[in-house]
Amino acid sequence: MSWNNNNGGPWKSSGQGPWGQGSGGTPPGDLEEVIRRLQRGLKNLTPGGGGGLPTGRGLVAIALILALVWLAFGTFYTVQPNEVGLNLVLGRYTGKTAPGLNLNWPWPIGSVIHVPVADQQITEVGYRGDARTDVFAESQMLTGDQNIVNVHFRVSWQIDPAHPEDYVFNVLNPRDTVKAVAESIMREVVGRKTIDGILTSDRKSIEPDVQTRMQKVLDDYKVGVLVLQVQLQSVDAPAQVISAYRDVTAAQQDLQRAVNDADTYANRVVPEAEGQAARIVAEAKAYHEQTILEAKGQTSRYDQIYEQYKKAPGVTRERMYLETMERVLGSMPKTILDTAGGASPPVPYIAIDPLQGKSAGAPK
Amino acid sequence: MTRAAAYLALVVFAVIAALAAFSLFTVDPTEQALVLRFGQPVRDLIGSPGLYARVPFIDTVVYIDKRILALDNERQEVLVADNQRLEVDAFVRYRIEDPLLFYQSVLNVQGANSQLGGMLNSALRRTLSEASISDIVRNRRDQLMAEIRDAVRGGAKRFGLDVIDVRIKRADLPEENSEAVFHRMQAERQQRAASYRAMGAQQSA
C-alpha cells in the first residue's frame, strides 16, 4: 500500500515490467544491427581506437540504445493474477488492465499502480493476532442498558474489483478508514442492545447488521471496498465480572439439577404413595361395605326378634331380660344372699366363687 | 551526419529536456494543484489530473490532496447530562473543497487538522452536554452525530473544507465509573444466581 503514504505518489518513481519480456519488443534482426553499432561505437569511444571524442555515428548509436532500453524496460509490465493494474499517463488515469502482460508508456510519462483486488483483507478489532491479545480500548464497549461488554471481531473485506480506482484515488488510508468505520458501527449496534441479548440470542443478528451498515458508510465515502464478512470472535462479559457471569450459569445448572433431583425423588416416591393410597381406599371401601352389611344384619335380626316379640310379648321380654342379665352378670363374681326369709342380720353363705376358681358365668 | 551536428543535437536535446523538466508538471488523480507566482495564484485551480505547464523558476506549484482525509481525535472526557462523564473519541472525514482558501487559511493538512480538531471538540462538548448517556449510547446516536457533523461542517467551510462525515467511535465510561459498572454487573449477576438457586430449592421442595 505504499502509494498511500507520500505526497505525489511513488508511482512516479517506477512502473517497469520484468526484464526478460522487454526484449521481445524489437525484432532480432534489428537487435543484431544495434549490437554491431554498439561495438563500433564503443571502439570509437576508447581513446586508442578512434582517437579522442566519439564520432557522430557513435553518439547516435548510444542515444538509440538508451532509447531502446528505456522503451523495452519501461513499456511492458505484468499484472499478477490477484491484481489489476491502473495505468496512468502524465498523471491521468487511463484505464485498468487485467492480469497478464500489459503495456503502458515508460517512466516518466506513464506509470502503473498494482492493486491486489482479489486478496481478502482482514481487519481485526479488539484483539491482535492468533494469541487473542486483548486490546482493551477497542474491545470494551457500552451496551444499551449501560453494561460493559468485551467484543472481539474481525472484518474480511476486499478492494472492489469494479472500482479499484476509488480505493487508490479517493481516500487517504482506506485501510484505516475501514477499521475506524468498523469500530464506530460495532459500537453503535452493540449500543442498541442489552447485554443479555448480546451474550445470547442477538449475537447472530449483530454480524449481518454491522456488515450492511459498514458497507453503506463506506459506499458513502466511495472507498471502493466490499465488506465480505463480519465475524464476532468472542463476546464476553469483561474480565472483572466474568466469574459472576459464570456463577449465574452455574446457578442455572444448580436450578436444573435441583429440579431433576426432585423429579427423580418424586418418580420414586409418588408411585409408592399412590399404591398406598389405593390400598387405603380399597380398605375403606371394604369397611364401608362391611359396616353396611352388619347394620343390615342387625336390623334384620331385630326385625326377627320383634316378630317373635309380637307373637308372645311376655315370654320374649322375660327371655330378653334373662339373656341381658346373663350377659351382664355372667362374667362377674357373685355373692348370692337370701333375703326372702326376712331374717336379719343376713346369714353369711359360703362364697361360691373361690370354689369355682376363675371360671365366670357359672350356671345358676 | 557530422560530429558537430550530432553534438549540437545533443545539446539542443539536453536544453529541451531541462526546460521541460522545469516548466512541465503532472497532477495525479489524488491531487489538485495551485500555481502561485510570488504567492499569488496565476491560474484557476487545477482540479483534474494531467500534464500542465508553468513558468520555470517563477511559478511554484502547490499540490493539495483531493482524497478524503481523516482526523481521528484523541479520546477525551466529556461532561454529559446529569453531570455524568463519558470518554468519547470521534473521527472526521473531510475533503479539501476550496484549495486556495485552504492554502491561505491553514496552509496544509496539519493546520486543517488542528482547526478541525478544535471545532470537533467544542461541537462534541456542546452537543453531548445536553444528552444523557442512554441517548448517546442507544437512543439518539445517529441524530447526535448528525448534529455534530453539521456544526463542524459549518465551521469548516471557512477553511475551504467539506466535512463528509463525523462519527463517534467510542463512547465509554471513564475508568472509575467502569469499576462502578462492574460492581453493579457483578451484584446483578450474584442476585440472579441466588434467585436461580432459590428457584431450584423452591421447585424441588
XYZ file of N, CA, C and O in Angstrom, chain B residues 1-127:
508
model
N 26.084 12.277 -41.222
C 25.946 13.246 -40.117
C 27.321 13.593 -39.556
O 28.102 12.703 -39.232
N 27.601 14.842 -39.485
C 28.930 15.237 -38.969
C 28.925 15.216 -37.445
O 27.876 15.204 -36.806
N 30.154 15.203 -36.941
C 30.303 15.155 -35.487
C 29.700 16.399 -34.833
O 28.989 16.323 -33.829
N 29.919 17.553 -35.480
C 29.426 18.816 -34.902
C 27.899 18.828 -34.817
O 27.319 19.192 -33.794
N 27.274 18.371 -35.918
C 25.804 18.355 -35.941
C 25.271 17.467 -34.836
O 24.287 17.799 -34.149
N 25.928 16.329 -34.660
C 25.485 15.396 -33.626
C 25.561 16.026 -32.246
O 24.643 15.916 -31.435
N 26.683 16.695 -31.988
C 26.833 17.335 -30.662
C 25.825 18.439 -30.466
O 25.278 18.623 -29.385
N 25.597 19.151 -31.536
C 24.603 20.228 -31.455
C 23.235 19.650 -31.081
O 22.555 20.152 -30.180
N 22.908 18.559 -31.771
C 21.624 17.906 -31.493
C 21.548 17.498 -30.026
O 20.527 17.682 -29.357
N 22.657 16.969 -29.530
C 22.702 16.520 -28.141
C 22.440 17.674 -27.176
O 21.636 17.591 -26.241
N 23.135 18.776 -27.463
C 22.988 19.952 -26.592
C 21.547 20.458 -26.636
O 20.939 20.740 -25.601
N 21.021 20.551 -27.866
C 19.645 21.044 -28.022
C 18.677 20.148 -27.247
O 17.806 20.615 -26.512
N 18.920 18.860 -27.376
C 18.046 17.909 -26.684
C 18.120 18.114 -25.173
O 17.110 18.144 -24.479
N 19.326 18.278 -24.667
C 19.518 18.472 -23.230
C 18.794 19.733 -22.763
O 18.126 19.737 -21.728
N 18.917 20.791 -23.554
C 18.274 22.054 -23.178
C 16.752 21.882 -23.149
O 16.071 22.305 -22.204
N 16.244 21.208 -24.194
C 14.797 20.997 -24.257
C 14.332 20.178 -23.056
O 13.337 20.500 -22.389
N 15.135 19.143 -22.760
C 14.759 18.279 -21.638
C 14.737 19.065 -20.335
O 13.812 18.939 -19.525
N 15.751 19.902 -20.153
C 15.827 20.686 -18.918
C 14.649 21.649 -18.823
O 14.023 21.787 -17.768
N 14.351 22.314 -19.946
C 13.229 23.247 -19.967
C 11.930 22.529 -19.623
O 11.125 23.017 -18.820
N 11.784 21.357 -20.228
C 10.568 20.586 -19.974
C 10.476 20.223 -18.502
O 9.421 20.349 -17.878
N 11.617 19.814 -17.952
C 11.608 19.387 -16.554
C 11.212 20.529 -15.636
O 10.520 20.333 -14.644
N 11.633 21.724 -15.975
C 11.332 22.857 -15.090
C 9.986 23.510 -15.373
O 9.465 24.229 -14.533
N 9.454 23.294 -16.557
C 8.228 24.028 -16.867
C 6.995 23.141 -16.951
O 5.892 23.633 -16.994
N 7.200 21.852 -16.991
C 6.033 20.965 -17.045
C 5.887 20.249 -15.712
O 6.872 19.962 -15.045
N 4.675 20.022 -15.358
C 4.458 19.204 -14.154
C 3.177 18.398 -14.317
O 2.298 18.762 -15.086
N 3.108 17.292 -13.621
C 1.903 16.467 -13.714
C 1.115 16.567 -12.417
O 1.674 16.792 -11.350
N -0.167 16.413 -12.586
C -1.044 16.375 -11.419
C -1.701 14.996 -11.399
O -2.248 14.548 -12.397
N -1.579 14.323 -10.268
C -2.110 12.968 -10.131
C -3.600 12.996 -9.810
O -4.122 14.013 -9.373
N -4.241 11.825 -9.972
C -5.682 11.788 -9.655
C -5.979 12.066 -8.180
O -7.098 12.409 -7.841
N -4.976 11.899 -7.331
C -5.243 12.132 -5.907
C -5.015 13.584 -5.523
O -5.189 13.936 -4.358
N -4.592 14.397 -6.487
C -4.188 15.755 -6.125
C -4.952 16.792 -6.932
O -5.518 16.522 -7.973
N -4.882 17.989 -6.403
C -5.225 19.160 -7.177
C -4.057 20.125 -6.971
O -3.248 19.921 -6.075
N -3.942 21.121 -7.806
C -2.746 21.949 -7.708
C -3.077 23.423 -7.877
O -3.984 23.800 -8.624
N -2.333 24.226 -7.122
C -2.396 25.683 -7.274
C -1.070 26.123 -7.884
O -0.023 25.626 -7.497
N -1.130 27.035 -8.837
C 0.112 27.596 -9.380
C 0.230 29.020 -8.850
O -0.655 29.854 -9.064
N 1.271 29.266 -8.112
C 1.454 30.576 -7.480
C 2.660 31.290 -8.073
O 3.705 30.674 -8.316
N 2.473 32.550 -8.328
C 3.608 33.370 -8.749
C 3.822 34.417 -7.657
O 2.982 35.258 -7.434
N 4.928 34.331 -7.009
C 5.208 35.186 -5.839
C 4.039 35.191 -4.869
O 3.602 36.217 -4.376
N 3.513 34.010 -4.617
C 2.436 33.896 -3.625
C 1.050 34.164 -4.147
O 0.077 33.923 -3.452
N 0.955 34.665 -5.362
C -0.381 34.938 -5.911
C -0.778 33.836 -6.883
O 0.047 33.415 -7.701
N -2.022 33.371 -6.812
C -2.439 32.359 -7.790
C -2.486 32.975 -9.184
O -3.010 34.078 -9.360
N -1.882 32.287 -10.166
C -1.841 32.846 -11.516
C -2.831 32.180 -12.456
O -3.039 32.632 -13.564
N -3.405 31.101 -12.050
C -4.399 30.487 -12.920
C -5.428 29.798 -12.028
O -5.241 29.686 -10.829
N -6.490 29.358 -12.665
C -7.520 28.671 -11.895
C -6.941 27.391 -11.309
O -5.930 26.877 -11.772
N -7.632 26.928 -10.313
C -7.256 25.662 -9.678
C -7.183 24.548 -10.723
O -8.012 24.459 -11.612
N -6.134 23.728 -10.615
C -6.062 22.556 -11.479
C -6.737 21.410 -10.747
O -6.209 20.861 -9.788
N -7.923 21.059 -11.206
C -8.709 20.068 -10.484
C -8.605 18.684 -11.073
O -8.820 17.695 -10.383
N -8.271 18.604 -12.381
C -8.219 17.265 -12.972
C -6.770 16.906 -13.280
O -5.952 17.771 -13.581
N -6.459 15.626 -13.190
C -5.079 15.202 -13.375
C -4.620 15.389 -14.817
O -5.432 15.465 -15.737
N -3.308 15.454 -14.995
C -2.772 15.582 -16.340
C -1.462 16.348 -16.324
O -0.867 16.579 -15.266
N -1.026 16.741 -17.525
C 0.252 17.447 -17.678
C -0.015 18.942 -17.818
O -0.894 19.344 -18.583
N 0.690 19.736 -17.056
C 0.459 21.180 -17.088
C 1.785 21.918 -17.191
O 2.848 21.356 -16.900
N 1.698 23.183 -17.588
C 2.913 23.975 -17.767
C 2.948 25.132 -16.778
O 1.925 25.586 -16.290
N 4.152 25.565 -16.477
C 4.316 26.748 -15.641
C 5.547 27.491 -16.142
O 6.311 26.973 -16.956
N 5.718 28.691 -15.644
C 6.914 29.436 -16.000
C 8.027 28.983 -15.059
O 7.864 29.057 -13.842
N 9.115 28.480 -15.618
C 10.144 27.928 -14.735
C 10.699 28.970 -13.769
O 10.814 30.141 -14.138
N 11.018 28.593 -12.605
C 11.690 29.385 -11.558
C 10.811 30.489 -10.965
O 11.105 31.025 -9.925
N 9.754 30.845 -11.635
C 8.928 31.944 -11.127
C 7.665 31.414 -10.477
O 7.273 31.835 -9.397
N 7.049 30.430 -11.159
C 5.811 29.860 -10.610
C 6.151 28.687 -9.705
O 7.013 27.866 -10.026
N 5.461 28.639 -8.595
C 5.595 27.442 -7.762
C 4.260 26.693 -7.772
O 3.199 27.303 -7.882
N 4.367 25.401 -7.691
C 3.171 24.568 -7.723
C 2.927 24.022 -6.322
O 3.833 23.485 -5.688
N 1.728 24.222 -5.845
C 1.369 23.680 -4.535
C 0.371 22.541 -4.767
O -0.693 22.752 -5.336
N 0.778 21.350 -4.376
C -0.117 20.198 -4.529
C -0.974 20.061 -3.278
O -0.462 20.135 -2.167
N -2.233 19.876 -3.501
C -3.145 19.738 -2.368
C -3.974 18.473 -2.551
O -4.506 18.225 -3.634
N -4.052 17.703 -1.507
C -4.704 16.390 -1.597
C -6.163 16.527 -1.977
O -6.867 17.407 -1.496
N -6.603 15.636 -2.856
C -8.001 15.672 -3.279
C -8.796 14.542 -2.645
O -10.001 14.431 -2.810
N -8.085 13.668 -1.933
C -8.747 12.490 -1.367
C -9.549 12.866 -0.112
O -9.442 13.977 0.400
N -10.305 11.887 0.369
C -10.982 12.074 1.651
C -9.939 11.914 2.740
O -9.232 10.908 2.800
N -9.816 12.923 3.567
C -8.805 12.901 4.620
C -9.462 12.575 5.952
O -10.667 12.716 6.117
N -8.618 12.165 6.868
C -9.146 11.700 8.149
C -8.588 12.516 9.289
O -7.427 12.899 9.283
N -9.447 12.793 10.237
C -8.979 13.332 11.508
C -9.534 12.429 12.595
O -10.743 12.312 12.753
N -8.637 11.752 13.290
C -9.058 10.942 14.424
C -8.669 11.705 15.667
O -7.488 11.885 15.923
N -9.649 12.160 16.435
C -9.228 12.964 17.577
C -8.968 12.089 18.790
O -9.390 10.947 18.866
N -8.236 12.665 19.712
C -7.851 11.949 20.922
C -9.076 11.671 21.769
O -10.030 12.435 21.777
N -9.006 10.598 22.501
C -10.081 10.290 23.442
C -10.123 11.374 24.517
O -9.090 11.771 25.039
N -11.285 11.864 24.787
C -11.373 12.904 25.800
C -12.637 12.772 26.620
O -13.620 12.202 26.195
N -12.535 13.356 27.825
C -13.659 13.233 28.735
C -14.642 14.348 28.454
O -14.264 15.509 28.359
N -15.901 13.996 28.328
C -16.944 14.973 28.031
C -17.983 14.892 29.137
O -18.351 13.809 29.577
N -18.423 16.070 29.572
C -19.471 16.107 30.586
C -20.813 16.032 29.878
O -21.091 16.837 28.997
N -21.623 15.049 30.235
C -22.931 14.936 29.596
C -24.001 15.248 30.630
O -23.687 15.616 31.769
N -25.267 15.101 30.233
C -26.363 15.469 31.127
C -26.237 14.739 32.460
O -25.631 13.675 32.547
N -26.816 15.329 33.493
C -26.791 14.773 34.855
C -25.386 14.697 35.426
O -25.092 13.835 36.253
N -24.501 15.547 34.916
C -23.124 15.585 35.412
C -22.389 14.259 35.297
O -21.474 13.983 36.059
N -22.847 13.435 34.374
C -22.127 12.189 34.120
C -20.957 12.501 33.195
O -20.986 13.478 32.460
N -19.970 11.643 33.270
C -18.849 11.844 32.362
C -18.711 10.663 31.413
O -18.972 9.537 31.782
N -18.313 10.977 30.189
C -18.087 9.931 29.192
C -16.753 10.202 28.516
O -16.374 11.353 28.333
N -16.073 9.135 28.173
C -14.877 9.304 27.346
C -15.279 9.048 25.902
O -15.766 7.969 25.567
N -15.064 10.069 25.092
C -15.558 9.997 23.723
C -14.395 10.200 22.771
O -13.559 11.081 22.993
N -14.301 9.381 21.746
C -13.483 9.825 20.619
C -14.278 9.694 19.332
O -15.165 8.862 19.205
N -13.966 10.572 18.427
C -14.744 10.660 17.204
C -13.783 10.850 16.050
O -12.620 11.196 16.259
N -14.262 10.582 14.863
C -13.413 10.914 13.709
C -14.185 11.736 12.689
O -15.407 11.686 12.616
N -13.413 12.515 11.942
C -13.992 13.349 10.904
C -13.429 12.862 9.574
O -12.249 12.537 9.483
N -14.279 12.768 8.587
C -13.801 12.519 7.230
C -14.140 13.765 6.420
O -15.285 14.198 6.406
N -13.117 14.326 5.811
C -13.370 15.568 5.089
C -12.536 15.624 3.822
O -11.665 14.784 3.579
N -12.811 16.629 3.041
C -12.176 16.782 1.756
C -11.834 18.261 1.599
O -12.550 19.114 2.129
N -10.761 18.543 0.925
C -10.421 19.951 0.696
C -11.189 20.424 -0.531
O -10.957 19.973 -1.653
N -12.126 21.302 -0.263
C -13.057 21.684 -1.316
C -12.576 22.932 -2.043
O -12.728 23.072 -3.252
N -11.987 23.851 -1.291
C -11.520 25.108 -1.875
C -10.033 25.238 -1.557
O -9.650 25.800 -0.521
N -9.183 24.722 -2.422
C -7.753 24.645 -2.101
C -7.123 26.009 -1.837
O -6.238 26.124 -0.993
N -7.586 27.030 -2.543
C -6.971 28.347 -2.341
C -7.266 28.859 -0.937
O -6.367 29.269 -0.203
N -8.540 28.769 -0.555
C -8.934 29.187 0.782
C -8.199 28.347 1.826
O -7.695 28.847 2.830
N -8.134 27.051 1.547
C -7.430 26.122 2.427
C -5.967 26.555 2.582
O -5.445 26.671 3.681
N -5.344 26.844 1.448
C -3.923 27.185 1.467
C -3.691 28.514 2.184
O -2.759 28.662 2.959
N -4.587 29.422 1.962
C -4.433 30.731 2.599
C -4.727 30.685 4.094
O -4.072 31.370 4.874
N -5.701 29.860 4.492
C -6.109 29.927 5.901
C -5.364 28.943 6.794
O -5.041 29.265 7.928
N -5.101 27.743 6.298
C -4.440 26.770 7.171
C -3.167 26.186 6.575
O -2.484 25.402 7.242
N -2.855 26.519 5.354
C -1.621 26.145 4.677
C -1.522 24.659 4.331
O -1.265 24.324 3.192
N -1.714 23.799 5.318
C -1.543 22.377 4.989
C -2.486 21.524 5.834
O -3.269 22.032 6.643
N -2.361 20.210 5.646
C -3.283 19.286 6.302
C -3.131 19.334 7.819
O -4.123 19.249 8.554
N -1.901 19.503 8.294
C -1.716 19.599 9.749
C -2.519 20.776 10.300
O -3.189 20.662 11.325
N -2.405 21.915 9.598
C -3.145 23.096 10.030
C -4.640 22.833 10.028
O -5.354 23.183 10.978
N -5.097 22.200 8.956
C -6.526 21.909 8.857
C -6.952 20.992 9.994
O -7.994 21.192 10.621
N -6.121 19.973 10.284
C -6.482 19.033 11.333
C -6.574 19.709 12.690
O -7.446 19.392 13.487
N -5.655 20.642 12.945
C -5.718 21.255 14.271
C -6.956 22.146 14.373
O -7.613 22.183 15.413
N -7.299 22.855 13.286
C -8.529 23.655 13.312
C -9.760 22.772 13.481
O -10.634 23.032 14.304
N -9.797 21.714 12.692
C -10.938 20.807 12.744
C -11.059 20.150 14.110
O -12.155 19.986 14.644
N -9.899 19.790 14.667
C -9.896 19.139 15.973
C -10.549 20.037 17.009
O -11.375 19.591 17.797
N -10.179 21.324 16.979
C -10.787 22.268 17.911
C -12.288 22.356 17.719
O -13.056 22.312 18.683
N -12.685 22.435 16.449
C -14.125 22.557 16.186
C -14.866 21.304 16.611
O -15.961 21.360 17.165
N -14.226 20.163 16.347
C -14.868 18.898 16.705
C -15.051 18.805 18.215
O -16.120 18.445 18.698
N -13.994 19.184 18.954
C -14.086 19.110 20.411
C -15.199 19.975 20.943
O -15.994 19.548 21.782
N -15.264 21.214 20.448
C -16.281 22.087 21.021
C -17.669 21.616 20.602
O -18.607 21.656 21.399
N -17.788 21.120 19.357
C -19.105 20.621 18.921
C -19.515 19.400 19.748
O -20.675 19.261 20.137
N -18.545 18.530 20.019
C -18.831 17.345 20.834
C -19.332 17.755 22.205
O -20.352 17.275 22.688
N -18.589 18.670 22.832
C -18.950 19.072 24.193
C -20.312 19.744 24.222
O -21.127 19.491 25.093
N -20.518 20.615 23.230
C -21.771 21.361 23.234
C -22.952 20.415 23.002
O -23.938 20.439 23.729
N -22.822 19.568 21.997
C -23.957 18.717 21.633
C -24.232 17.663 22.692
O -25.372 17.373 23.011
